């Protein structure tokens, strides 16, 4: 158990909607080792933020278990969560919403240190270290949020989340709101900090291209469920699930002569209110087999190095039919 810092078992979160339910999470399984960078990837609406909010205790789960440091935390109240939250910090998508507009950025950082009982000297030293990590001058801390760019604010949001040296950082689309030119800079900073602090990161993105260089492990989510996971190199070089394949196909090619995948997504993301019978991906899958994929829900099909997917066709879809890259 202790091999993993975070372990999520069959996590479900249903929101009532009239007589029906929105199945925002419908069976998520995930493990994060200490110091590991795990990415969760999937289209908008597949439940990524709901997952993050359940882990951090901002939402109560409907079913399933969340283990952190060998403790089952999914039924913890606010008070029980407080020491856990110190070990588990979060960065959100919008850096503009992350700071109080009437407070200097330095005051915002110090406030977090004080909240968790750090002494004044400790706070000062930690801020110096963090500002060097994020490659920003301490002088900027006397400024107000509106005086800085989105990229600068997001770097400071990362610094603030790291004030108390968490063991796990959850970053929910931390670069999606930023210019492409700034995205790489933030990703590099995150990767460097994770090495220096030996901190695990749960990195959430709708874009597989963003996670390619930084991840150790990748989990792909589709309509509230993890559908494929594995070491980054395995998932990228030989995706098992046609959905992962389609996400990879939408990634820009590094070189023009590289062949694009023959597998593209068809149709819209179905509604989490009305899940299809059988495999939830079959209506958009170019390989779905009538009578199998639209009738029975597939089980995990595990291959080497823990690389696995929920797809009936993992064995039958030959490499030749799959993307070449
Ligand atoms: N508070 C809520 N009440 C009802 N439905 C919600 C709520 N929060 C999220 N959802 C629904 O749950 C699904 C997953 O949402 P979300 O976790 O935000 O996805 P993502 O972060 O992957 O874009 C969506 O269908 C969304 O509309
Ligand atoms: Mg989201």
Coordinates of C-alpha atoms and ligand atoms in Angstrom, one line a residue:
X1 CA 0.0 0.0 0.0
X2 CA 2.7 2.4 1.0
X3 CA 4.4 2.1 -2.3
X4 CA 1.9 4.6 -3.5
X5 CA 1.4 8.1 -2.2
X6 CA -2.1 8.4 -3.7
X7 CA -4.4 5.5 -4.7
X8 CA -7.8 6.1 -6.2
X9 CA -10.0 3.0 -6.4
X10 CA -13.2 2.9 -8.5
X11 CA -14.1 6.5 -7.7
X12 CA -17.6 7.7 -8.6
X13 CA -19.2 11.1 -8.4
X14 CA -22.8 11.4 -9.5
X15 CA -24.6 14.8 -9.5
X16 CA -28.3 14.7 -9.4
X17 CA -30.0 16.2 -12.4
X18 CA -33.8 16.1 -12.2
X19 CA -34.8 12.4 -12.1
X20 CA -31.5 11.5 -13.7
X21 CA -27.8 11.7 -12.7
X22 CA -24.7 13.2 -14.3
X23 CA -22.0 10.6 -13.9
X24 CA -19.1 13.0 -13.8
X25 CA -16.9 10.2 -12.4
X26 CA -17.9 6.6 -13.0
X27 CA -15.0 4.4 -12.0
X28 CA -11.6 6.1 -11.9
X29 CA -8.6 4.0 -10.8
X30 CA -5.2 5.7 -10.4
X31 CA -2.0 5.3 -8.5
X32 CA 0.7 7.9 -7.9
X33 CA 4.1 6.9 -6.4
X34 CA 6.1 9.4 -4.3
X35 CA 7.9 11.8 -6.6
X36 CA 6.1 10.6 -9.7
X37 CA 4.6 12.9 -12.3
X38 CA 1.2 11.4 -13.4
X39 CA -0.8 13.0 -16.1
X40 CA -4.6 12.7 -16.6
X41 CA -5.7 13.5 -20.1
X42 CA -9.1 13.7 -21.6
X43 CA -11.5 16.0 -23.5
X44 CA -13.3 18.8 -21.7
X45 CA -16.2 17.5 -19.6
X46 CA -14.7 14.0 -19.0
X47 CA -14.4 14.6 -15.3
X48 CA -10.9 15.7 -14.7
X49 CA -11.6 18.7 -12.4
X50 CA -14.2 16.7 -10.5
X51 CA -11.6 14.1 -9.9
X52 CA -9.1 16.8 -8.6
X53 CA -11.8 18.3 -6.4
X54 CA -12.7 14.9 -4.9
X55 CA -9.1 14.1 -4.1
X56 CA -8.5 17.4 -2.4
X57 CA -11.8 17.2 -0.4
X58 CA -13.7 20.0 -2.1
X59 CA -16.3 17.5 -3.2
X60 CA -17.6 14.4 -1.5
X61 CA -17.4 11.3 -3.6
X62 CA -20.5 9.1 -4.3
X63 CA -18.6 5.8 -4.2
X64 CA -15.1 4.5 -4.1
X65 CA -11.9 5.0 -2.1
X66 CA -9.2 7.6 -2.0
X67 CA -6.0 6.5 -0.1
X68 CA -3.3 9.0 0.7
X69 CA -0.2 7.9 2.6
X70 CA -2.0 4.7 3.6
X71 CA -5.0 6.6 5.0
X72 CA -8.4 6.3 3.5
X73 CA -9.4 10.0 3.3
X74 CA -12.5 9.9 1.1
X75 CA -14.9 10.3 4.0
X76 CA -12.8 12.9 5.9
X77 CA -14.5 16.2 6.9
X78 CA -12.9 19.6 6.8
X79 CA -11.1 19.2 10.1
X80 CA -9.6 15.8 9.4
X81 CA -8.6 17.0 5.9
X82 CA -6.5 19.9 7.2
X83 CA -3.3 18.0 7.9
X84 CA -3.8 16.1 4.7
X85 CA -4.3 19.3 2.7
X86 CA -0.9 20.5 3.9
X87 CA 0.6 17.6 2.0
X88 CA -1.6 18.0 -1.0
X89 CA -1.8 21.4 -2.7
X90 CA -3.5 22.6 -5.9
X91 CA -2.9 24.9 -8.8
X92 CA -5.9 25.9 -10.9
X93 CA -6.3 26.8 -14.5
X94 CA -6.9 30.6 -14.2
X95 CA -4.0 32.4 -12.5
X96 CA -6.1 35.6 -12.5
X97 CA -8.7 34.1 -10.1
X98 CA -6.0 32.7 -7.8
X99 CA -5.0 35.8 -6.1
X100 CA -6.8 38.4 -4.0
X101 CA -6.7 41.6 -6.1
X102 CA -6.4 43.8 -3.0
X103 CA -3.4 42.0 -1.6
X104 CA 0.2 42.2 -2.7
X105 CA 1.5 38.9 -4.1
X106 CA 4.0 38.7 -1.2
X107 CA 1.2 39.0 1.3
X108 CA -0.7 36.2 -0.5
X109 CA 2.3 33.9 -0.2
X110 CA 3.0 34.8 3.5
X111 CA -0.7 34.2 4.4
X112 CA -0.4 30.5 3.3
X113 CA 2.7 30.0 5.4
X114 CA 1.0 31.6 8.5
X115 CA -2.1 29.5 7.9
X116 CA -0.1 26.3 8.2
X117 CA 1.9 27.6 11.2
X118 CA 5.2 28.5 9.7
X119 CA 7.3 31.0 11.5
X120 CA 8.2 34.4 10.0
X121 CA 11.8 33.5 9.3
X122 CA 10.9 30.2 7.8
X123 CA 8.3 31.9 5.6
X124 CA 10.9 34.4 4.4
X125 CA 13.5 31.7 3.6
X126 CA 11.0 29.5 1.8
X127 CA 9.8 32.4 -0.3
X128 CA 13.4 33.1 -1.4
X129 CA 13.9 29.5 -2.4
X130 CA 10.6 29.5 -4.3
X131 CA 11.3 32.7 -6.1
X132 CA 14.6 31.3 -7.4
X133 CA 12.7 28.1 -8.5
X134 CA 10.2 30.1 -10.5
X135 CA 13.0 32.4 -11.8
X136 CA 11.4 35.6 -10.6
X137 CA 12.8 38.6 -8.7
X138 CA 11.6 39.0 -5.1
X139 CA 10.9 42.7 -5.9
X140 CA 7.8 41.5 -7.8
X141 CA 6.2 40.4 -4.5
X142 CA 5.4 44.0 -3.6
X143 CA 3.2 44.2 -6.7
X144 CA -0.6 43.6 -7.0
X145 CA -1.9 40.8 -9.2
X146 CA -3.2 43.1 -12.0
X147 CA 0.4 44.4 -12.5
X148 CA 1.7 41.0 -13.6
X149 CA 1.2 38.8 -16.7
X150 CA -0.8 35.5 -16.7
X151 CA 2.4 33.5 -16.9
X152 CA 4.0 35.4 -14.0
X153 CA 0.9 34.9 -11.9
X154 CA 0.8 31.2 -12.7
X155 CA 4.4 30.8 -11.6
X156 CA 3.5 32.6 -8.4
X157 CA 0.5 30.4 -7.9
X158 CA 2.8 27.4 -8.2
X159 CA 5.2 29.0 -5.6
X160 CA 2.3 29.6 -3.3
X161 CA 1.1 26.0 -3.5
X162 CA 4.6 24.9 -2.6
X163 CA 5.0 27.1 0.5
X164 CA 4.4 24.2 2.8
X165 CA 6.5 21.6 0.8
X166 CA 3.6 19.4 -0.2
X167 CA 4.2 15.8 -1.2
X168 CA 1.6 16.0 -3.9
X169 CA 0.8 18.9 -6.2
X170 CA -2.4 18.7 -8.2
X171 CA -2.2 21.0 -11.2
X172 CA -5.6 21.3 -13.1
X173 CA -4.9 22.6 -16.6
X174 CA -2.2 25.0 -15.3
X175 CA -1.1 26.1 -18.7
X176 CA -4.4 26.0 -20.7
X177 CA -5.2 29.6 -20.1
X178 CA -1.7 30.8 -21.1
X179 CA -0.1 31.8 -24.4
X180 CA 1.7 28.9 -26.1
X181 CA 5.0 30.8 -25.7
X182 CA 4.6 30.8 -22.0
X183 CA 3.3 27.2 -21.6
X184 CA 6.7 25.5 -22.2
X185 CA 8.4 27.8 -19.6
X186 CA 5.8 26.9 -16.9
X187 CA 6.1 23.2 -17.8
X188 CA 9.9 23.4 -17.5
X189 CA 9.7 25.1 -14.2
X190 CA 7.3 22.5 -12.8
X191 CA 9.6 19.7 -14.0
X192 CA 12.6 21.3 -12.4
X193 CA 10.8 21.9 -9.1
X194 CA 9.6 18.4 -8.9
X195 CA 13.2 17.1 -9.2
X196 CA 14.5 19.5 -6.6
X197 CA 11.7 18.9 -4.1
X198 CA 11.0 15.3 -4.9
X199 CA 7.3 16.0 -5.1
X200 CA 4.7 14.0 -6.8
X201 CA 2.5 15.8 -9.4
X202 CA -0.9 15.0 -10.7
X203 CA -1.0 16.9 -13.9
X204 CA -4.4 17.4 -15.6
X205 CA -4.6 18.4 -19.2
X206 CA -7.0 18.1 -22.2
X207 CA -4.0 18.0 -24.4
X208 CA -1.8 15.0 -24.8
X209 CA 0.9 17.0 -26.5
X210 CA 1.4 19.1 -23.3
X211 CA 2.1 16.1 -21.1
X212 CA 4.4 14.2 -23.5
X213 CA 7.7 15.5 -22.2
X214 CA 7.0 15.9 -18.5
X215 CA 5.1 12.7 -17.5
X216 CA 6.3 9.4 -16.0
X217 CA 2.9 7.8 -16.2
X218 CA -0.2 8.8 -18.2
X219 CA -3.9 8.0 -17.5
X220 CA -6.5 8.7 -20.2
X221 CA -10.0 9.5 -19.1
X222 CA -13.2 9.2 -21.2
X223 CA -16.6 10.1 -19.9
X224 CA -15.8 9.7 -16.2
X225 CA -13.7 6.6 -16.5
X226 CA -10.0 5.9 -16.9
X227 CA -9.7 3.9 -20.1
X228 CA -6.0 3.5 -20.5
X229 CA -2.9 4.0 -18.4
X230 CA 0.8 3.2 -18.6
X231 CA 4.3 4.5 -18.7
X232 CA 4.5 7.6 -20.9
X233 CA 6.7 5.9 -23.4
X234 CA 4.4 2.9 -23.7
X235 CA 1.2 4.9 -24.1
X236 CA 2.7 7.3 -26.7
X237 CA 4.5 4.6 -28.7
X238 CA 1.8 2.0 -28.7
X239 CA -1.6 3.2 -27.5
X240 CA -4.1 0.4 -26.8
X241 CA -7.3 2.3 -26.7
X242 CA -8.7 3.7 -30.0
X243 CA -9.6 6.8 -28.0
X244 CA -6.0 7.4 -26.9
X245 CA -5.0 6.8 -30.6
X246 CA -7.5 9.5 -31.6
X247 CA -6.1 12.0 -29.1
X248 CA -2.6 11.3 -30.3
X249 CA -3.7 11.8 -33.9
X250 CA -5.0 15.3 -33.0
X251 CA -1.5 16.2 -31.8
X252 CA 0.6 18.3 -34.1
X253 CA 3.2 16.2 -35.9
X254 CA 6.8 17.0 -35.1
X255 CA 7.9 16.4 -38.7
X256 CA 5.8 16.8 -41.8
X257 CA 6.8 13.4 -43.2
X258 CA 5.5 11.6 -40.1
X259 CA 2.3 9.8 -41.0
X260 CA -0.9 10.9 -39.3
X261 CA -3.1 8.3 -37.6
X262 CA -5.9 6.8 -39.7
X263 CA -8.0 6.9 -36.6
X264 CA -9.9 10.1 -36.0
X265 CA -12.7 10.8 -33.5
X266 CA -16.2 10.9 -35.0
X267 CA -19.1 12.6 -33.4
X268 CA -19.4 14.7 -30.3
X269 CA -18.6 13.7 -26.8
X270 CA -21.8 12.1 -25.5
X271 CA -23.4 13.5 -22.4
X272 CA -22.4 12.2 -19.0
X273 CA -26.2 12.1 -18.3
X274 CA -26.8 9.5 -21.0
X275 CA -24.0 7.0 -21.2
X276 CA -24.1 4.5 -24.0
X277 CA -24.6 0.8 -23.2
X278 CA -21.5 -1.4 -23.4
X279 CA -18.2 0.4 -24.0
X280 CA -18.8 4.1 -23.5
X281 CA -16.6 4.9 -26.4
X282 CA -18.3 2.7 -29.0
X283 CA -20.5 5.3 -30.7
X284 CA -17.3 7.3 -31.7
X285 CA -15.0 4.3 -32.2
X286 CA -14.1 3.4 -35.8
X287 CA -13.4 -0.2 -34.8
X288 CA -16.5 -0.9 -32.7
X289 CA -18.0 -4.4 -33.3
X290 CA -21.8 -4.7 -33.2
X291 CA -23.1 -7.1 -30.6
X292 CA -19.9 -6.8 -28.6
X293 CA -18.8 -3.2 -28.0
X294 CA -22.4 -1.9 -27.9
X295 CA -23.5 -4.6 -25.5
X296 CA -20.8 -5.5 -23.0
X297 CA -18.7 -3.2 -20.9
X298 CA -15.0 -4.1 -21.4
X299 CA -12.7 -5.0 -18.5
X300 CA -9.1 -3.9 -18.0
X301 CA -6.8 -5.7 -20.3
X302 CA -3.3 -5.6 -18.9
X303 CA -0.1 -6.0 -20.9
X304 CA 3.6 -5.3 -20.0
X305 CA 4.8 -2.7 -17.4
X306 CA 1.3 -2.1 -16.1
X307 CA 0.2 -0.7 -19.4
X308 CA -3.5 -1.5 -19.7
X309 CA -6.7 -0.4 -21.3
X310 CA -10.5 -1.1 -21.1
X311 CA -11.2 -2.2 -24.7
X312 CA -12.5 -5.4 -26.1
X313 CA -10.2 -5.1 -29.1
X314 CA -6.8 -4.6 -27.4
X315 CA -5.8 -8.1 -28.6
X316 CA -7.5 -8.1 -32.0
X317 CA -6.5 -4.6 -33.2
X318 CA -3.2 -5.4 -34.9
X319 CA -0.4 -2.9 -34.9
X320 CA -0.8 -2.5 -38.6
X321 CA -4.2 -0.9 -38.2
X322 CA -2.9 1.5 -35.6
X323 CA -1.0 4.7 -35.9
X324 CA 2.5 4.8 -37.2
X325 CA 4.9 7.3 -35.7
Ligands
LIG1 N1 -21.5 20.8 -9.7 C1 -21.9 20.1 -10.7 N2 -23.2 19.8 -10.9 C2 -23.6 19.1 -12.0 N3 -22.8 18.6 -12.9 C3 -21.5 18.9 -12.8 C4 -20.9 19.7 -11.7 N4 -19.6 19.8 -11.9 C5 -19.3 19.1 -13.0 N5 -20.4 18.6 -13.6 C6 -20.5 17.8 -14.8 O1 -19.6 16.7 -14.7 C7 -18.9 16.5 -15.9 C8 -17.4 16.6 -15.7 O2 -17.1 17.9 -15.4 P1 -15.6 18.4 -15.1 O3 -15.0 17.6 -14.0 O4 -15.5 19.8 -14.9 O5 -14.8 18.0 -16.5 P2 -13.4 18.5 -17.0 O6 -12.6 19.1 -15.9 O7 -12.8 17.2 -17.6 O8 -13.7 19.4 -18.2 C9 -19.5 17.4 -16.9 O9 -20.5 16.8 -17.6 C10 -20.0 18.6 -16.1 O10 -21.1 19.2 -16.7
LIG2 MG1 -11.7 21.0 -15.8

